[in-house]
Each structure stands twice: as C-alpha cells, then as structure tokens.
Coordinates of C-alpha atoms and ligand atoms in Angstrom, one line a residue:
M11 CA 0.0 0.1 0.0
G12 CA 1.6 3.5 -1.1
T13 CA 1.3 6.6 0.6
L14 CA 0.4 10.3 -0.7
T15 CA 2.2 13.3 0.6
M16 CA 0.1 16.1 1.0
R17 CA 2.1 19.6 0.1
N18 CA 1.5 23.1 -0.5
P19 CA 3.2 23.6 -4.0
A20 CA 3.8 27.3 -3.2
T21 CA 5.6 26.8 -0.3
G22 CA 6.8 23.4 -0.5
E23 CA 5.6 22.7 3.0
V24 CA 4.4 19.0 3.9
L25 CA 0.9 19.0 5.1
G26 CA 0.8 15.2 6.2
T27 CA 0.4 11.8 4.4
L28 CA -2.3 9.9 3.7
P29 CA -2.5 5.8 3.0
E30 CA -3.7 5.0 -0.7
A31 CA -6.6 2.6 -1.2
T32 CA -5.9 -0.9 -2.0
P33 CA -7.9 -3.0 -4.6
E34 CA -9.6 -5.2 -1.7
E35 CA -10.6 -1.6 -0.2
A36 CA -12.1 -0.4 -3.6
Q37 CA -14.0 -3.7 -3.8
Q38 CA -15.4 -3.3 -0.3
A39 CA -16.3 0.4 -1.1
M40 CA -18.2 -1.2 -4.3
E41 CA -20.1 -3.3 -1.9
R42 CA -21.0 -0.7 0.5
A43 CA -22.4 1.6 -2.4
R44 CA -24.5 -1.1 -3.7
Q45 CA -25.9 -1.6 -0.3
A46 CA -26.4 2.4 0.0
F47 CA -28.2 2.5 -3.6
S48 CA -30.8 0.0 -2.4
L49 CA -32.0 3.0 0.0
W50 CA -30.9 6.1 -1.9
G51 CA -32.1 4.9 -5.5
S52 CA -35.4 4.6 -4.2
T53 CA -35.4 7.9 -2.0
P54 CA -37.8 10.5 -3.6
V55 CA -36.0 13.3 -5.8
A56 CA -37.2 15.9 -3.3
A57 CA -35.5 14.2 -0.3
R58 CA -32.1 13.7 -2.0
I59 CA -32.5 17.6 -3.0
H60 CA -32.9 18.2 1.0
Y61 CA -29.8 16.5 1.4
L62 CA -28.0 18.7 -1.0
R63 CA -29.4 21.9 0.5
N64 CA -28.1 20.9 3.9
L65 CA -24.5 20.5 1.9
R66 CA -25.0 24.0 0.5
H67 CA -25.3 25.3 4.0
Y68 CA -22.3 23.6 5.1
L69 CA -20.3 25.2 1.9
V70 CA -21.6 28.5 2.7
E71 CA -20.7 28.4 6.4
N72 CA -17.3 26.7 6.0
G73 CA -16.5 28.4 2.3
E74 CA -13.6 30.8 3.5
A75 CA -11.8 28.0 5.5
L76 CA -12.3 25.5 2.4
A77 CA -11.1 28.0 0.1
Q78 CA -8.1 28.4 2.0
K79 CA -7.2 24.7 2.3
I80 CA -8.0 24.4 -1.6
S81 CA -5.3 27.3 -2.0
E82 CA -2.6 25.6 0.2
A83 CA -3.3 22.5 -1.8
T84 CA -2.9 23.8 -5.1
G85 CA -1.0 27.1 -4.7
K86 CA -4.0 28.8 -6.5
V87 CA -4.9 32.5 -5.4
A88 CA -7.5 32.0 -2.5
L89 CA -9.9 34.8 -4.1
E90 CA -9.9 32.1 -7.2
A91 CA -10.3 28.9 -5.1
Y92 CA -13.5 30.8 -3.4
M93 CA -14.9 31.9 -6.7
T94 CA -14.5 28.9 -8.9
E95 CA -14.4 26.0 -6.2
I96 CA -16.8 27.1 -3.6
F97 CA -19.3 29.8 -5.3
I98 CA -19.8 27.6 -8.4
T99 CA -20.6 24.4 -6.3
A100 CA -23.0 26.2 -4.0
D101 CA -24.7 27.9 -7.3
T102 CA -25.0 24.3 -8.9
I103 CA -26.7 23.0 -5.5
R104 CA -29.0 25.9 -5.7
F105 CA -29.9 25.1 -9.5
Y106 CA -30.5 21.5 -8.7
E107 CA -32.9 22.7 -5.6
K108 CA -34.8 24.5 -8.0
H109 CA -34.7 22.2 -11.0
A110 CA -33.9 18.6 -10.4
E111 CA -37.3 17.3 -9.6
R112 CA -38.5 18.8 -12.9
M113 CA -35.7 17.7 -15.0
L114 CA -36.0 14.1 -13.6
A115 CA -39.8 13.9 -13.5
P116 CA -41.3 10.9 -15.8
R117 CA -42.1 12.6 -19.1
K118 CA -45.1 11.7 -21.5
V119 CA -44.0 11.7 -25.1
S120 CA -46.5 11.5 -28.2
T121 CA -47.4 8.1 -29.3
P122 CA -47.9 7.3 -33.3
L123 CA -51.3 7.0 -34.7
A124 CA -50.8 3.1 -35.5
L125 CA -50.1 2.5 -31.8
A126 CA -53.4 4.0 -30.5
P127 CA -54.7 3.6 -27.6
K128 CA -51.2 3.2 -25.9
T129 CA -49.5 6.1 -23.8
S130 CA -45.8 6.5 -23.8
S131 CA -43.7 7.8 -20.9
I132 CA -39.9 8.1 -20.0
Y133 CA -38.6 7.5 -16.4
Y134 CA -35.6 8.6 -15.2
K135 CA -34.2 5.9 -13.3
P136 CA -30.7 6.0 -11.3
M137 CA -27.8 3.8 -12.8
G138 CA -26.5 2.6 -9.5
V139 CA -22.9 2.9 -8.6
I140 CA -20.9 5.8 -10.3
A141 CA -17.3 6.3 -10.1
V142 CA -16.0 9.9 -10.1
I143 CA -12.4 10.3 -11.0
S144 CA -11.4 13.8 -10.9
P145 CA -8.0 16.0 -11.6
W146 CA -5.9 18.4 -9.7
N147 CA -6.4 21.7 -11.4
Y148 CA -10.0 22.2 -9.9
P149 CA -9.8 19.6 -7.3
F150 CA -13.1 20.4 -5.2
Q151 CA -15.5 21.9 -7.7
L152 CA -14.3 18.9 -10.4
S153 CA -15.0 16.4 -7.7
V154 CA -18.1 17.6 -5.8
V155 CA -20.1 18.9 -9.1
P156 CA -20.1 15.6 -10.6
V157 CA -20.8 13.7 -7.4
L158 CA -24.0 16.1 -6.4
S159 CA -25.3 15.7 -10.0
A160 CA -25.2 11.5 -9.7
L161 CA -26.6 12.0 -6.3
A162 CA -29.4 13.9 -7.3
A163 CA -30.2 11.5 -9.9
G164 CA -30.5 8.8 -7.2
N165 CA -26.9 7.0 -7.4
T166 CA -24.3 6.5 -5.0
V167 CA -20.8 7.3 -5.7
I168 CA -17.3 6.4 -5.0
L169 CA -14.9 9.2 -5.7
K170 CA -11.2 9.0 -6.5
P171 CA -9.8 12.3 -6.5
S172 CA -6.2 13.3 -7.6
E173 CA -3.1 12.3 -6.0
V174 CA -1.6 15.6 -7.1
T175 CA -4.0 17.5 -4.3
P176 CA -4.7 14.4 -1.7
S177 CA -5.6 17.2 1.1
V178 CA -8.7 18.2 -1.1
G179 CA -9.8 14.4 -1.1
L180 CA -9.7 14.8 2.4
I181 CA -11.8 17.9 2.8
I182 CA -14.3 16.5 0.6
E183 CA -14.5 13.2 2.7
E184 CA -14.9 15.4 5.8
M185 CA -17.7 17.4 4.4
F186 CA -19.8 14.1 3.3
R187 CA -19.3 13.3 7.1
A188 CA -20.3 16.3 8.3
V189 CA -23.6 16.4 6.7
P190 CA -25.0 13.2 7.7
A191 CA -26.7 10.9 4.8
P192 CA -29.3 8.5 5.3
A193 CA -26.7 5.7 4.2
E194 CA -23.0 5.7 2.8
I195 CA -24.0 7.4 -0.2
V196 CA -20.4 8.9 -1.2
Q197 CA -17.0 7.4 -0.4
V198 CA -13.8 8.6 -1.2
L199 CA -10.9 6.5 -2.4
H200 CA -7.4 8.3 -2.0
G201 CA -4.6 7.1 -4.4
G202 CA -3.4 7.6 -7.8
R203 CA -3.7 5.9 -11.1
E204 CA -3.6 2.4 -9.3
A205 CA -6.5 3.4 -7.1
G206 CA -8.5 4.6 -10.0
Q207 CA -7.8 1.4 -12.1
A208 CA -9.1 -0.7 -9.0
L209 CA -12.3 1.4 -8.9
V210 CA -13.0 0.8 -12.5
A211 CA -12.1 -3.0 -12.1
A212 CA -14.6 -2.9 -9.1
R213 CA -17.4 -2.4 -12.0
P214 CA -19.2 0.7 -11.3
D215 CA -22.4 1.0 -13.2
K216 CA -21.0 4.4 -14.9
I217 CA -17.5 6.1 -14.8
F218 CA -17.5 9.8 -14.8
F219 CA -13.7 10.9 -15.5
T220 CA -12.4 14.5 -15.4
G221 CA -8.8 14.7 -17.0
S222 CA -6.3 13.9 -19.7
V223 CA -6.7 12.4 -23.0
A224 CA -4.2 10.1 -22.7
S225 CA -5.6 8.6 -19.2
G226 CA -9.3 9.1 -20.6
K227 CA -8.3 6.7 -23.4
K228 CA -6.9 4.3 -21.1
I229 CA -9.6 4.4 -18.5
M230 CA -12.3 3.7 -21.6
A231 CA -10.2 0.7 -22.9
Q232 CA -10.6 -0.8 -19.3
A233 CA -14.1 0.1 -19.1
A234 CA -14.8 -1.4 -22.3
E235 CA -14.0 -4.9 -21.1
H236 CA -17.1 -4.7 -18.9
L237 CA -19.1 -2.3 -21.2
I238 CA -19.4 0.1 -18.5
P239 CA -20.6 3.3 -20.0
V240 CA -18.1 6.2 -19.5
E241 CA -18.2 10.2 -19.7
L242 CA -15.1 11.6 -20.5
E243 CA -14.4 15.7 -19.7
L244 CA -10.8 15.7 -21.2
G245 CA -8.4 18.5 -22.1
G246 CA -8.6 21.8 -24.5
K247 CA -6.8 24.0 -26.6
D248 CA -9.1 26.8 -26.6
P249 CA -9.1 29.2 -29.6
M250 CA -9.8 33.1 -28.9
I251 CA -10.8 34.7 -32.0
V252 CA -10.4 38.9 -32.0
L253 CA -12.3 40.4 -34.8
E254 CA -11.5 44.0 -35.7
D255 CA -14.8 45.5 -34.5
A256 CA -14.3 44.0 -31.0
H257 CA -14.0 46.2 -27.9
L258 CA -10.5 45.9 -27.6
E259 CA -9.8 46.9 -23.9
R260 CA -12.3 43.9 -22.9
A261 CA -11.0 41.7 -25.3
A262 CA -7.5 41.9 -24.0
A263 CA -8.5 42.0 -20.4
G264 CA -10.5 38.7 -21.1
A265 CA -7.5 37.2 -22.8
V266 CA -5.2 37.8 -19.9
W267 CA -7.7 36.4 -17.5
G268 CA -8.4 33.6 -19.5
A269 CA -5.1 32.5 -20.4
F270 CA -3.5 33.2 -16.7
T271 CA -5.9 32.4 -14.1
N272 CA -5.2 29.7 -12.0
S273 CA -1.8 29.8 -13.6
G274 CA -3.3 28.8 -17.1
Q275 CA -4.3 25.3 -15.4
V276 CA -7.9 25.4 -16.8
C277 CA -9.1 22.8 -19.2
M278 CA -10.9 26.0 -20.8
S279 CA -7.6 28.3 -20.7
V280 CA -7.3 30.7 -23.5
E281 CA -4.6 28.6 -24.9
R282 CA -4.1 30.5 -28.7
V283 CA -5.2 33.7 -30.1
Y284 CA -5.9 34.7 -33.5
V285 CA -6.3 38.6 -34.0
Q286 CA -7.6 40.3 -37.2
E287 CA -4.5 42.2 -38.4
R288 CA -5.7 45.8 -38.4
V289 CA -6.1 45.7 -34.5
Y290 CA -3.2 43.6 -33.7
P291 CA -0.9 46.4 -32.5
E292 CA -3.2 47.8 -30.2
F293 CA -4.2 44.4 -29.1
L294 CA -0.5 43.5 -28.2
R295 CA 0.2 46.7 -26.4
L296 CA -3.0 46.5 -24.3
V297 CA -2.3 42.7 -23.1
K298 CA 1.4 43.7 -22.5
E299 CA 0.2 46.4 -20.4
K300 CA -2.2 44.5 -18.7
T301 CA 0.2 41.2 -18.0
A302 CA 2.8 43.7 -16.7
A303 CA 0.3 45.0 -13.7
L304 CA -0.5 41.3 -12.7
R305 CA 0.8 40.5 -9.1
Q306 CA 2.1 36.9 -8.6
S307 CA 1.9 36.4 -4.8
P308 CA 1.9 33.0 -2.9
S309 CA -0.5 34.3 -0.3
G310 CA -2.8 37.6 0.3
I311 CA -4.1 39.3 -2.6
G312 CA -2.3 38.8 -5.9
E313 CA -3.7 37.9 -9.1
I314 CA -1.4 34.7 -10.0
G315 CA -0.4 32.0 -7.6
S316 CA 1.8 29.2 -8.1
M317 CA 1.5 26.1 -10.6
T318 CA 0.2 22.9 -8.8
S319 CA 2.3 20.2 -9.9
P320 CA 5.9 19.8 -11.3
D321 CA 5.1 17.8 -14.1
Q322 CA 3.0 20.4 -15.7
I323 CA 6.0 23.0 -15.6
R324 CA 7.9 20.5 -17.4
I325 CA 5.4 20.5 -20.0
V326 CA 5.0 24.4 -20.4
R327 CA 8.7 24.7 -20.4
E328 CA 9.0 22.4 -23.2
H329 CA 6.3 24.0 -25.4
V330 CA 7.7 27.3 -24.6
E331 CA 11.4 26.4 -25.2
E332 CA 10.2 24.9 -28.7
A333 CA 8.4 27.9 -29.8
L334 CA 11.5 30.0 -28.8
S335 CA 14.0 27.9 -30.8
R336 CA 11.9 28.1 -33.7
G337 CA 11.8 31.9 -33.8
A338 CA 8.8 32.7 -31.4
V339 CA 9.1 35.8 -29.6
A340 CA 8.5 36.4 -25.9
E341 CA 6.7 39.5 -25.3
T342 CA 6.8 39.3 -21.5
G343 CA 8.1 35.9 -19.6
G344 CA 9.3 32.7 -21.5
T345 CA 12.3 32.1 -19.1
F346 CA 12.4 29.4 -16.5
S347 CA 14.5 28.7 -13.3
D348 CA 14.9 25.0 -12.2
E349 CA 13.8 26.1 -8.5
G350 CA 10.2 26.7 -7.5
M351 CA 6.7 26.7 -8.5
F352 CA 5.9 30.1 -10.0
L353 CA 5.9 30.6 -13.7
A354 CA 6.1 34.4 -15.2
P355 CA 3.1 34.9 -17.2
T356 CA 4.4 34.7 -20.8
I357 CA 3.1 36.3 -23.9
L358 CA 4.6 34.8 -27.2
T359 CA 4.3 36.3 -30.6
K360 CA 5.6 35.2 -34.2
V361 CA 4.2 31.8 -33.7
T362 CA 3.3 29.4 -36.2
H363 CA 0.8 26.7 -36.3
D364 CA 3.3 23.7 -36.4
M365 CA 4.6 24.5 -32.8
K366 CA 3.6 22.5 -30.2
I367 CA 2.6 25.6 -28.2
M368 CA -0.3 25.9 -31.0
R369 CA -1.2 22.4 -31.3
E370 CA -0.7 20.7 -27.6
E371 CA -2.6 21.3 -24.6
T372 CA -0.2 23.8 -22.6
F373 CA -1.7 24.1 -19.4
G374 CA 0.1 26.9 -18.1
P375 CA 0.2 30.8 -18.0
V376 CA 1.1 31.3 -21.6
L377 CA -0.7 33.5 -24.2
P378 CA 0.6 33.0 -28.0
I379 CA -0.7 35.2 -30.5
M380 CA -1.3 35.2 -34.3
T381 CA -2.8 37.2 -36.5
F382 CA -5.4 36.7 -39.4
S383 CA -6.8 38.7 -42.5
A384 CA -10.2 37.3 -43.0
E385 CA -12.8 35.5 -41.0
E386 CA -12.6 32.1 -43.0
E387 CA -8.9 32.2 -42.1
A388 CA -9.6 32.8 -38.5
I389 CA -12.2 29.7 -38.4
R390 CA -9.7 27.6 -40.3
L391 CA -7.1 28.0 -37.6
A392 CA -9.3 27.6 -34.7
N393 CA -10.8 24.4 -36.0
D394 CA -7.2 23.0 -36.9
S395 CA -6.6 20.9 -33.8
P396 CA -7.8 17.8 -32.1
Y397 CA -9.2 19.3 -29.5
G398 CA -12.9 21.0 -29.2
L399 CA -13.6 22.0 -25.7
N400 CA -14.4 25.8 -25.5
A401 CA -13.7 28.8 -27.8
S402 CA -14.3 32.5 -27.8
V403 CA -15.4 35.2 -30.4
W404 CA -14.9 38.6 -29.9
S405 CA -17.0 41.1 -32.0
Q406 CA -19.4 43.8 -31.2
D407 CA -21.6 42.6 -34.4
K408 CA -23.9 40.3 -33.1
A409 CA -24.7 38.6 -36.6
K410 CA -21.0 38.4 -37.1
A411 CA -20.2 36.8 -33.8
R412 CA -22.7 34.3 -33.9
R413 CA -22.0 33.2 -37.7
V414 CA -18.3 32.6 -36.5
A415 CA -19.1 31.1 -33.0
L416 CA -21.5 28.4 -34.8
Q417 CA -18.7 27.4 -37.4
L418 CA -16.2 26.5 -34.6
A419 CA -16.0 23.0 -34.0
S420 CA -16.4 22.9 -30.0
G421 CA -18.6 21.7 -27.3
N422 CA -19.0 25.4 -25.8
V423 CA -18.6 29.0 -27.3
C424 CA -18.5 32.2 -25.5
I425 CA -19.2 35.5 -27.4
N426 CA -17.1 38.4 -25.7
D427 CA -16.0 36.3 -22.7
V428 CA -14.1 33.5 -22.1
I429 CA -14.2 30.2 -19.7
V430 CA -17.7 31.4 -18.5
S431 CA -20.0 28.7 -20.4
Y432 CA -19.2 26.5 -17.3
A433 CA -20.4 29.1 -14.8
N434 CA -24.0 28.5 -15.9
P435 CA -25.2 25.3 -14.4
A436 CA -28.3 25.2 -16.8
L437 CA -26.1 24.8 -20.0
P438 CA -24.8 21.3 -20.8
F439 CA -20.8 21.1 -20.8
G440 CA -18.5 19.2 -22.7
G441 CA -16.2 18.9 -25.6
V442 CA -15.9 17.5 -29.4
K443 CA -13.2 15.4 -30.8
E444 CA -10.4 14.7 -28.2
S445 CA -11.9 16.9 -25.6
G446 CA -14.4 14.2 -24.8
I447 CA -17.6 12.2 -24.8
G448 CA -21.0 13.0 -23.0
R449 CA -22.2 16.3 -21.5
Y450 CA -22.9 17.2 -17.7
R451 CA -24.6 19.9 -16.2
G452 CA -28.0 21.4 -17.8
P453 CA -30.9 18.9 -17.9
E454 CA -28.8 16.5 -20.4
G455 CA -25.9 16.5 -17.9
L456 CA -28.3 15.5 -15.1
Q457 CA -30.3 12.8 -17.4
A458 CA -27.0 11.6 -18.2
F459 CA -26.5 10.0 -14.7
T460 CA -29.8 8.1 -15.2
H461 CA -31.2 5.4 -17.5
P462 CA -34.1 6.9 -19.2
V463 CA -36.8 3.9 -19.1
S464 CA -39.3 4.1 -21.8
V465 CA -42.6 2.7 -20.8
I466 CA -45.4 2.4 -23.3
H467 CA -48.7 1.4 -21.8
D468 CA -51.7 -0.2 -23.3
P469 CA -54.9 -0.2 -21.6
G470 CA -55.2 -3.9 -22.1
K471 CA -58.9 -4.4 -23.3
R472 CA -58.5 -5.5 -26.8
K473 CA -58.4 -9.1 -27.3
R474 CA -55.2 -8.7 -30.1
E475 CA -53.0 -6.3 -31.7
I476 CA -52.9 -5.2 -35.4
N477 CA -49.4 -7.0 -35.7
W478 CA -50.0 -10.0 -33.8
Y479 CA -50.9 -13.5 -35.3
P480 CA -52.5 -14.9 -37.1
Y481 CA -51.6 -12.9 -40.2
T482 CA -54.1 -12.0 -42.8
E483 CA -54.7 -10.8 -46.3
E484 CA -56.7 -7.7 -44.5
Q485 CA -53.8 -7.3 -42.2
Q486 CA -51.3 -6.8 -45.1
S487 CA -53.8 -4.5 -46.9
L488 CA -54.2 -2.5 -43.9
F489 CA -50.5 -2.2 -43.7
I490 CA -50.1 -1.1 -47.2
G491 CA -52.9 0.9 -46.9
L492 CA -52.0 2.9 -43.4
T493 CA -48.2 3.3 -45.2
H494 CA -49.6 5.0 -48.2
T495 CA -52.3 7.0 -46.3
L496 CA -50.0 8.1 -43.4
Y497 CA -46.7 8.6 -45.4
G498 CA -47.8 8.6 -49.2
K499 CA -47.5 11.7 -51.6
S500 CA -51.5 11.3 -52.2
G501 CA -52.7 10.5 -48.4
F502 CA -55.2 7.7 -49.9
W503 CA -55.9 4.5 -49.3
P504 CA -55.3 1.8 -52.1
P505 CA -58.0 0.0 -53.0
I506 CA -58.7 -3.4 -51.1
K507 CA -60.8 -4.7 -53.7
R508 CA -60.5 -4.2 -57.5
G509 CA -63.1 -1.6 -58.7
E510 CA -63.6 0.1 -55.1
R511 CA -63.1 3.7 -54.5
P512 CA -60.0 4.3 -52.4
P513 CA -61.5 5.2 -49.2
L514 CA -59.3 7.8 -47.2
L515 CA -57.7 7.6 -43.8
K516 CA -61.2 7.3 -42.0
A517 CA -62.1 4.1 -43.8
A518 CA -58.4 2.7 -42.5
L519 CA -59.1 3.4 -39.3
R520 CA -62.8 1.8 -39.4
E521 CA -61.2 -1.4 -41.0
W522 CA -58.4 -1.5 -38.3
R523 CA -61.0 -1.0 -35.4
R524 CA -63.1 -3.9 -37.0
L525 CA -60.2 -6.2 -37.3
F526 CA -58.8 -5.9 -34.2
R527 CA -61.5 -4.9 -31.5
Ligands
NAD608 P1 -5.0 12.7 -15.2 O1 -5.5 12.2 -16.4 O2 -3.5 12.5 -15.1 O3 -5.3 12.2 -14.0 C1 -7.0 12.5 -13.7 C2 -7.5 11.6 -12.9 O4 -7.2 10.1 -13.3 C3 -6.4 11.5 -11.5 O5 -7.2 11.5 -10.5 C4 -5.6 10.2 -11.8 O6 -5.1 9.4 -10.5 C5 -6.6 9.3 -12.6 N1 -6.1 8.1 -13.4 C6 -4.9 8.4 -14.0 N2 -4.8 7.5 -15.0 C7 -5.8 6.4 -14.7 C8 -6.3 5.5 -15.0 N3 -5.4 4.6 -16.1 N4 -7.2 4.6 -14.4 C9 -7.9 5.3 -13.6 N5 -7.8 6.6 -13.2 C10 -6.6 7.3 -13.6 O7 -5.4 14.3 -15.5 P2 -4.8 15.7 -14.4 O8 -3.5 16.0 -14.8 O9 -5.3 15.5 -13.0 O10 -5.6 16.7 -14.9 C11 -5.4 17.6 -16.0 C12 -6.1 17.4 -17.4 O11 -7.3 17.4 -17.0 C13 -6.1 18.3 -18.3 O12 -5.6 17.7 -19.6 C14 -6.9 19.3 -18.4 O13 -7.6 19.9 -19.7 C15 -8.1 18.1 -17.9 N6 -9.4 18.8 -17.4 C16 -10.5 18.8 -18.1 C17 -11.7 19.2 -17.7 C18 -13.1 19.3 -18.5 O14 -14.0 19.6 -17.9 N7 -12.9 18.8 -19.7 C19 -11.6 19.9 -16.5 C20 -10.4 20.1 -15.9 C21 -9.4 19.5 -16.3

C-alpha cells in the first residue's frame, strides 16, 4: 500500500500523509455503495435535494476555510479558490434545488397513430454506483459537482480524487461526513492511477472521468471490457478569435484573465489567440500592459499563484522553449528557473501553427498570439486542432459573432467572454473531438446519470394487436393502406378490392377497429 504526501506547492510545506486505497478496499467500497444504493435509489428526488441543500449550508458556512485549504493544496489564489470552487458548487446546488425534480420527473411523449390507444412515457431511473475520477486543477469543484449530480439523480458514488492534491480529497471526505446522509452514499478512495484502475475493476455502473486525453483513453479501454458507460471530460486547446470590431480593451483583459487565471491550468484556458491584422498592434500593446500589472503572490491578494504540479511545469517549459527555438518571440516572461513553482506569465508572438504551443495542451500561463486577415482564415485556424472544448469570439456585431461562433468545432463557445460557459449550471458542458465524450450540467447532464427507461402502456382491453398472429390478407392490405395514407404522397388508401373507390384515412381506421377490436 502506497502513501500520498500532502504538500503546499507554493511553499513546499508538507501538510501530512495519507494511505492509498488498495484494490480490496475498492471492492469493499463498491459493496457498501451497492448497499447504500438500495435505499438512496428509491429515495424521492425531493428528499435527495434536501440533502444537497444541507451540503450548501455547510459550504456557505465553511467556504472561506475550505477555499484557504484548497489554495494551500494547489497554490492557487484563495480568491480564485473561493470563486471557482465554493461559489460555483453552491450555485450548482441551488440550480438542482430549483430544477432537479422537474428535470428528473417522468415525461409523457407522443405516441404514433398506429399505436393508439397506447400512451408513452420516459422515467429517469438512477444507474447504481457511479465512479467519479477527478483531476487536480479544480480538485474540489470538479469532484463535488459530478458527485452531487450523480446523487441528485439517485445514484451512490465512489470518488477517486487526484493524487496531486490529496488534501482536497480529504476535505471532501470530511464534508460528506459532516453532513449526515441516510446511508453511505459517498465514499472517497484516496490514491493515484492504481486506485483509479482498481475502482474501474470493481465495476461501477458508470464512470465519470475528468482529466487528460491519455488517461481518458486508458479508462475507456478498461471500461470497455465490462461495457461500463463512460463520460470523459478531457483537455482543450481553446482558441480566441478577436475580430477587428471587438471592444479591444475588454478583449485584451479577457485574454489576460483567460490565459493566466489559475496559472493557465484550466481545461478552458485561452491557449491560442487569433487577432485580425488591423487591430493586432493595439491588442498586443494592451495585453502586455495588463500582464505587466499582474501581481504574482504566494499568499494574500495577488492575481497569479503557483503552479500545482512539477510535471506540468516540464510540459509548459518544453512548449515555450520549442517555440522560442523556432523563432517565436517572448513579449513577456518566457524564462524558467530550475527552482520553485511560480511561472512568469508569458506572451508569445511570431508563433506558427506547427509549434507545440499552438497544437498541444500547454496548461500553463502562456498566451501565444497569431494574426489573421479574413474571418474564414480565423475559423480554419481555430478548427485546425485535435481538441474542441471551448472557444471564444470577440466582436460587437452580434450576427457576425454568432456566425463565426457556430462554425467552430467546439462543445462550448463564448461570445465576448472566456471560460464562463461552465459558470451557468443550466448549460450542458462537454467537448467534441479529443476533448471528450458526453455532457454534464444542464438537463442533459443530470439525465446523463440516469437510465431513461421508456414505458409504453396499452389499456389491455382488446383481444389482440394489429401486428400479432394470425397474419391475414386484410392485415397486409391494412398495413399497405396505412403506409400510403399516412406517409404517401397522395394520402389515399389503395383499393382493397378491384373496382372499389379508394377510401380515406377514416376508412382505414374503421377497418382497423373492425379487425382488432
Ligand atoms: P490525469 O489524467 O493525469 O488524472 C486525472 C485523474 O485520473 C487522477 O485522479 C488520476 O489519478 C486518475 N487516473 C489516471 N490514470 C488513470 C487510469 N489509467 N485509471 C484510472 N484512473 C486514472 O489528469 P490531471 O493531470 O489530473 O488533470 C489535468 C487534465 O485534465 C488536463 O488535460 C485538463 O485539460 C483536463 N481537465 C478537463 C476538464 C474538463 O472539464 N474537460 C476539467 C479540468 C481538467
């Protein structure tokens, strides 16, 4: 059994250690989760939502202390921890309090005429035990929001938080202990990749994974052995398109925040900017000015904290140094020391589309900028990527902005803003291409934690059905007639017997009733 070290990346201070879960513990957790499901799965939605409301109260009362602990575990600015981990989670709970019952309520749908007098409905039934496997960049929110969504839909959950920020896994475990539930509906398995693999091997009913493309593919392959459904929220290389009629001051401020917030360790960071030639000099001047004003501080009020993982620093350095060696220019930053976890915010110009910095996920405080001349070129460059998570389009012309936005191969698009798609819990969130599979948040995202069970209900009063045995000539004529009447060009019933006038739909129905009463 391994041990995880809890560390503050900004200061290097060791906060403690935590034992990693073994495969046997994963198996035992699964058995307990299944037992808890037998109760929670049949608990009415209103009662589940009541539990979520208690969690919201806990979050609000303990929010500042929690944000401080998250900041210590990640190196992110405490204000960012509060806004993006506590506030967003509380807001999501509120959304479920208002809308979950409606989104999970059985729904009547239309029934085709040929199936009359049946009625048709969809029931959203919980799936069972959901495995949530989460990353380190927003280690609280990206664990808790999927967990709450799974719970609201009636599932029980086993969470495997990131080994890079194990202390956040611990505070999540404490939160679920502090707000008592009717059964053990959430369990936390601490550990790294092996603990994650053991969780998948314990055969949950669904896997909700947030993390890198490489791990997502491995998890999907392991899950395929048992046909376990997976939802994958993966990486991004989000483009920002600044058209010449954009509000430049706002666009520059958006670019700087979008690229450097959380030290660029955001799946929806602004990872590449395309600016229309005419406004490029002014845009560049503004982003440089705004970047120069940023305060990088390990504590207190500052805009940029430290990086969270040394492995990520190696990737950022590799991308920046490759770009510089091939002719890119560092307008700010661009230098690296072998010590410490703080990276200077870096603006790169003279980049080309074959550099790693424009193709691979950098996940660090880097803002590479290219120019374009025509709208079509910007769209082509933005779509020239294996990723498709989020994108932003900047223009004051509504129609133009929307036209460009809708041509981007991306799961989410912001117009005149960045990253914010995730902030509205009513919007489905997820990627296209290598950015992932599935959606969470919004009605689609909540229903994704259910099996939509279709129920078709016949009153059961007739002795047989139109399509049952024995087959007769009349039945054959009836089907041909119905097909012509309902779906054909003329809408007429073809003659049943030679010389007879073609009756209309009414006659077809009369015949139907006579035959199958
Ligand atoms: P990662 O893939 O290294 O790890 C994520 C989680 O998966 C961790 O808990 C890890 O222990 C576990 N894991 C890794 N391999 C596994 C395996 N084979 N089986 C089971 N579990 C396994 O990702 P990371 O470095 O923690 O996170 C950064 C990545 O996450 C970036 O690519 C980022 O873009 C992406 N991300 C995506 C979103 C989104 O919503 N699309 C949000 C945040 C982060």
